[in-house]
Short mmCIF file of C-alpha atoms in Angstrom, two decimals:
data_model
loop_
_atom_site.label_atom_id
_atom_site.label_comp_id
_atom_site.label_asym_id
_atom_site.label_seq_id
_atom_site.Cartn_x
_atom_site.Cartn_y
_atom_site.Cartn_z
CA UNK A 1 92.67 108.91 75.99
CA UNK A 2 96.35 107.96 76.17
CA UNK A 3 97.73 107.25 79.64
CA UNK A 4 101.47 106.81 80.08
CA UNK A 5 102.82 104.15 82.45
CA UNK A 6 106.38 104.82 83.59
CA UNK A 7 108.76 101.91 84.11
CA UNK A 8 111.84 102.43 86.26
CA UNK A 9 114.45 99.74 86.98
CA UNK A 10 112.77 97.76 89.76
CA UNK A 11 109.18 98.68 88.84
CA UNK A 12 106.99 95.58 89.07
CA UNK A 13 103.37 96.73 88.75
CA UNK A 14 103.61 98.49 85.39
CA UNK A 15 101.94 95.65 83.47
CA UNK A 16 99.11 95.55 86.02
CA UNK A 17 98.68 99.32 85.76
CA UNK A 18 98.60 99.16 81.96
CA UNK A 19 95.92 96.47 82.07
CA UNK A 20 93.85 98.51 84.52
CA UNK A 21 94.13 101.50 82.20
CA UNK A 22 92.88 99.45 79.27
CA UNK A 23 90.01 98.06 81.33
CA UNK A 24 89.20 101.64 82.26
CA UNK A 25 88.72 102.47 78.60
CA UNK A 26 92.05 104.11 77.75
CA UNK A 27 95.14 103.38 75.70
CA UNK A 28 98.18 102.51 77.81
CA UNK A 29 101.47 104.00 76.57
CA UNK A 30 104.78 102.67 77.88
CA UNK A 31 107.23 105.27 79.14
CA UNK A 32 110.81 104.39 80.12
CA UNK A 33 112.70 106.08 82.94
CA UNK A 34 115.27 107.36 80.46
CA UNK A 35 112.74 108.96 78.12
CA UNK A 36 112.97 112.69 77.54
CA UNK A 37 109.40 113.12 76.34
CA UNK A 38 105.94 111.88 77.36
CA UNK A 39 104.85 110.83 73.86
CA UNK A 40 101.82 113.10 73.87
CA UNK A 41 99.96 111.29 76.66
CA UNK A 42 96.91 112.78 78.36
CA UNK A 43 97.83 111.49 81.83
CA UNK A 44 100.61 109.56 83.58
CA UNK A 45 100.65 106.72 86.10
CA UNK A 46 103.73 106.04 88.23
CA UNK A 47 103.19 102.41 89.28
CA UNK A 48 104.36 100.47 92.28
CA UNK A 49 107.54 98.49 92.79
CA UNK A 50 111.04 99.08 94.08
CA UNK A 51 112.49 101.63 91.68
CA UNK A 52 116.28 101.54 91.65
CA UNK A 53 116.07 98.95 94.43
CA UNK A 54 114.77 101.57 96.90
CA UNK A 55 118.37 102.57 97.51
CA UNK A 56 118.98 105.78 99.48
CA UNK A 57 115.23 106.31 100.09
CA UNK A 58 112.19 104.97 98.29
CA UNK A 59 111.72 107.09 95.18
CA UNK A 60 114.72 109.32 95.91
CA UNK A 61 116.74 108.19 92.88
CA UNK A 62 113.73 107.95 90.56
CA UNK A 63 113.03 111.58 91.25
CA UNK A 64 116.13 112.39 89.12
CA UNK A 65 115.28 110.09 86.19
CA UNK A 66 115.05 111.99 82.86
CA UNK A 67 111.37 111.13 82.47
CA UNK A 68 110.57 112.78 85.80
CA UNK A 69 111.81 116.12 84.53
CA UNK A 70 109.05 115.89 81.95
CA UNK A 71 106.47 114.55 84.43
CA UNK A 72 107.13 117.33 86.95
CA UNK A 73 106.87 120.04 84.29
CA UNK A 74 103.68 118.53 82.84
CA UNK A 75 102.11 118.03 86.27
CA UNK A 76 102.82 121.65 87.16
CA UNK A 77 101.03 122.51 83.93
CA UNK A 78 97.95 120.53 84.91
CA UNK A 79 98.58 117.03 83.49
CA UNK A 80 96.80 114.37 85.59
CA UNK A 81 99.34 112.16 87.39
CA UNK A 82 98.63 109.18 89.64
CA UNK A 83 101.39 107.69 91.81
CA UNK A 84 100.66 104.29 93.33
CA UNK A 85 102.74 103.01 96.26
CA UNK A 86 106.32 103.56 95.02
CA UNK A 87 104.83 106.10 92.64
CA UNK A 88 103.41 107.98 95.65
CA UNK A 89 106.88 107.97 97.19
CA UNK A 90 108.34 109.34 93.95
CA UNK A 91 105.75 112.14 93.86
CA UNK A 92 106.67 113.17 97.41
CA UNK A 93 110.39 113.04 96.62
CA UNK A 94 109.69 115.19 93.54
CA UNK A 95 107.83 117.73 95.70
CA UNK A 96 104.70 117.34 93.63
CA UNK A 97 102.98 116.21 96.83
CA UNK A 98 103.64 117.26 100.44
CA UNK A 99 104.83 114.93 103.17
CA UNK A 100 106.89 111.75 102.99
CA UNK A 101 106.52 107.98 103.24
CA UNK A 102 108.56 106.21 105.91
CA UNK A 103 109.07 102.68 107.22
CA UNK A 104 105.92 101.01 108.54
CA UNK A 105 105.57 101.56 112.26
CA UNK A 106 105.68 97.82 112.98
CA UNK A 107 108.85 97.53 110.85
CA UNK A 108 107.44 94.75 108.67
CA UNK A 109 106.19 94.50 105.11
CA UNK A 110 102.40 94.35 104.99
CA UNK A 111 100.25 92.69 102.30
CA UNK A 112 96.48 92.64 102.80
CA UNK A 113 93.11 93.61 101.40
CA UNK A 114 92.53 97.05 102.87
CA UNK A 115 89.31 98.99 103.33
CA UNK A 116 89.44 102.69 102.44
CA UNK A 117 87.09 105.64 102.49
CA UNK A 118 87.19 107.97 99.49
CA UNK A 119 87.18 111.52 100.82
CA UNK A 120 87.86 113.62 97.71
CA UNK A 121 85.98 112.96 94.48
CA UNK A 122 87.01 116.13 92.65
CA UNK A 123 90.29 114.78 91.22
CA UNK A 124 90.64 113.28 87.72
CA UNK A 125 91.35 109.95 89.42
CA UNK A 126 88.46 109.74 91.91
CA UNK A 127 85.46 111.39 90.25
CA UNK A 128 83.83 108.00 89.53
CA UNK A 129 83.35 107.44 93.27
CA UNK A 130 80.76 108.97 95.54
CA UNK A 131 82.03 111.01 98.49
CA UNK A 132 82.49 108.72 101.48
CA UNK A 133 82.48 105.55 99.36
CA UNK A 134 84.05 102.61 101.16
CA UNK A 135 86.15 100.36 98.96
CA UNK A 136 88.50 97.42 99.39
CA UNK A 137 91.74 97.18 97.41
CA UNK A 138 95.11 95.52 97.88
CA UNK A 139 97.83 97.06 100.03
CA UNK A 140 101.47 95.95 99.97
CA UNK A 141 104.28 98.06 101.32
CA UNK A 142 107.21 98.20 103.69
CA UNK A 143 107.55 101.98 103.75
CA UNK A 144 103.99 103.21 103.55
CA UNK A 145 103.65 105.41 106.60
CA UNK A 146 102.58 108.89 105.48
CA UNK A 147 104.10 111.63 107.64
CA UNK A 148 104.09 115.43 107.64
CA UNK A 149 104.32 118.19 110.20
CA UNK A 150 101.15 119.25 111.98
CA UNK A 151 100.79 122.44 109.94
CA UNK A 152 100.89 120.45 106.70
CA UNK A 153 98.43 117.87 108.01
CA UNK A 154 96.04 120.61 109.12
CA UNK A 155 96.36 122.25 105.70
CA UNK A 156 95.58 118.98 103.89
CA UNK A 157 92.52 118.46 106.07
CA UNK A 158 91.28 122.04 105.76
CA UNK A 159 91.66 122.09 101.98
CA UNK A 160 90.05 118.68 101.49
CA UNK A 161 93.21 117.24 100.00
CA UNK A 162 93.07 113.88 101.78
CA UNK A 163 91.91 111.63 98.93
CA UNK A 164 91.53 108.37 100.84
CA UNK A 165 91.75 107.22 104.45
CA UNK A 166 92.32 103.80 105.99
CA UNK A 167 89.35 102.12 107.67
CA UNK A 168 89.24 99.44 110.39
CA UNK A 169 93.01 99.34 110.86
CA UNK A 170 95.93 101.63 110.17
CA UNK A 171 98.32 99.20 108.44
CA UNK A 172 101.50 101.24 108.48
CA UNK A 173 101.24 104.06 111.02
CA UNK A 174 100.22 106.77 108.55
CA UNK A 175 99.36 109.98 110.35
CA UNK A 176 95.61 110.59 110.60
CA UNK A 177 95.02 107.29 108.76
CA UNK A 178 95.91 108.96 105.46
CA UNK A 179 96.12 106.56 102.51
CA UNK A 180 96.32 109.13 99.72
CA UNK A 181 96.56 112.86 99.08
CA UNK A 182 96.33 115.32 96.21
CA UNK A 183 98.13 118.52 95.31
CA UNK A 184 96.55 121.96 95.59
CA UNK A 185 95.41 121.95 91.97
CA UNK A 186 93.92 118.46 92.29
CA UNK A 187 95.54 116.90 89.22
CA UNK A 188 98.26 114.95 91.07
CA UNK A 189 97.23 112.11 93.37
CA UNK A 190 99.37 109.77 95.44
CA UNK A 191 97.86 106.57 96.83
CA UNK A 192 99.63 103.92 98.88
CA UNK A 193 97.22 100.97 98.24
CA UNK A 194 96.99 99.41 94.77
CA UNK A 195 93.76 100.00 92.81
CA UNK A 196 95.24 98.28 89.75
CA UNK A 197 95.00 94.98 91.64
CA UNK A 198 91.25 95.37 92.12
CA UNK A 199 89.87 95.75 88.61
CA UNK A 200 88.58 92.25 87.78
CA UNK A 201 86.29 89.83 89.59
CA UNK A 202 88.48 86.86 88.64
CA UNK A 203 91.48 88.02 90.65
CA UNK A 204 92.19 90.19 93.65
CA UNK A 205 89.61 91.67 95.98
CA UNK A 206 87.00 92.59 93.37
CA UNK A 207 86.61 95.66 91.16
CA UNK A 208 86.61 98.48 93.71
CA UNK A 209 89.81 99.92 92.27
CA UNK A 210 88.51 100.33 88.73
CA UNK A 211 87.08 103.77 89.50
CA UNK A 212 90.60 105.21 89.63
CA UNK A 213 90.95 104.33 85.95
CA UNK A 214 87.45 105.19 84.73
CA UNK A 215 87.29 108.54 86.54
CA UNK A 216 89.63 110.17 84.06
CA UNK A 217 87.54 108.99 81.11
CA UNK A 218 84.31 110.29 82.64
CA UNK A 219 85.86 113.64 83.53
CA UNK A 220 87.40 114.03 80.07
CA UNK A 221 84.07 113.22 78.41
CA UNK A 222 82.36 115.96 80.41
CA UNK A 223 84.77 118.68 79.26
#
């Protein structure tokens, strides 16, 4: 399967995401922010970084990049899309996901190995995990606090759309300890921590993040 990795000016985890995709058994396809087509990919990853320097708001300028016109249309048509950290912010700014990401409640950048609980295994990005699986992957953000109004939070909970939740400590003040969410259809996932940094034993916190990149292969094989 071909998985596109979008690079915006300021993106810095695109190479890591591409490597994780290859380790997950896929072909990584580079997509540039100025592209007007998705090159026939089967899924898209919006990686972490500081797109357009995080000016205005994180992800607010990226939302208007030419490639995002194609991503939004394809996602609305069912294409699997994963937004990691800055990519999560871009998905919220693009209204593909509800809520928003704001400055960490302690007003400092945080970088740590973070424990999570996987709460939704029905998405193309999480089907390799068992429900309730506890994993440890890297977290690094300055504006990672997930916020939404109470009605939206209740809706996400009721519909099982919280994909992952922080364990042990809430590192950024995210409401209800939410680390990741999915859209109503389940094909679009936003995750604040970085699974692409936990795909090899040699580096990082182990291989707990690899499931985000093998899930799509397993789900595609079952179709």
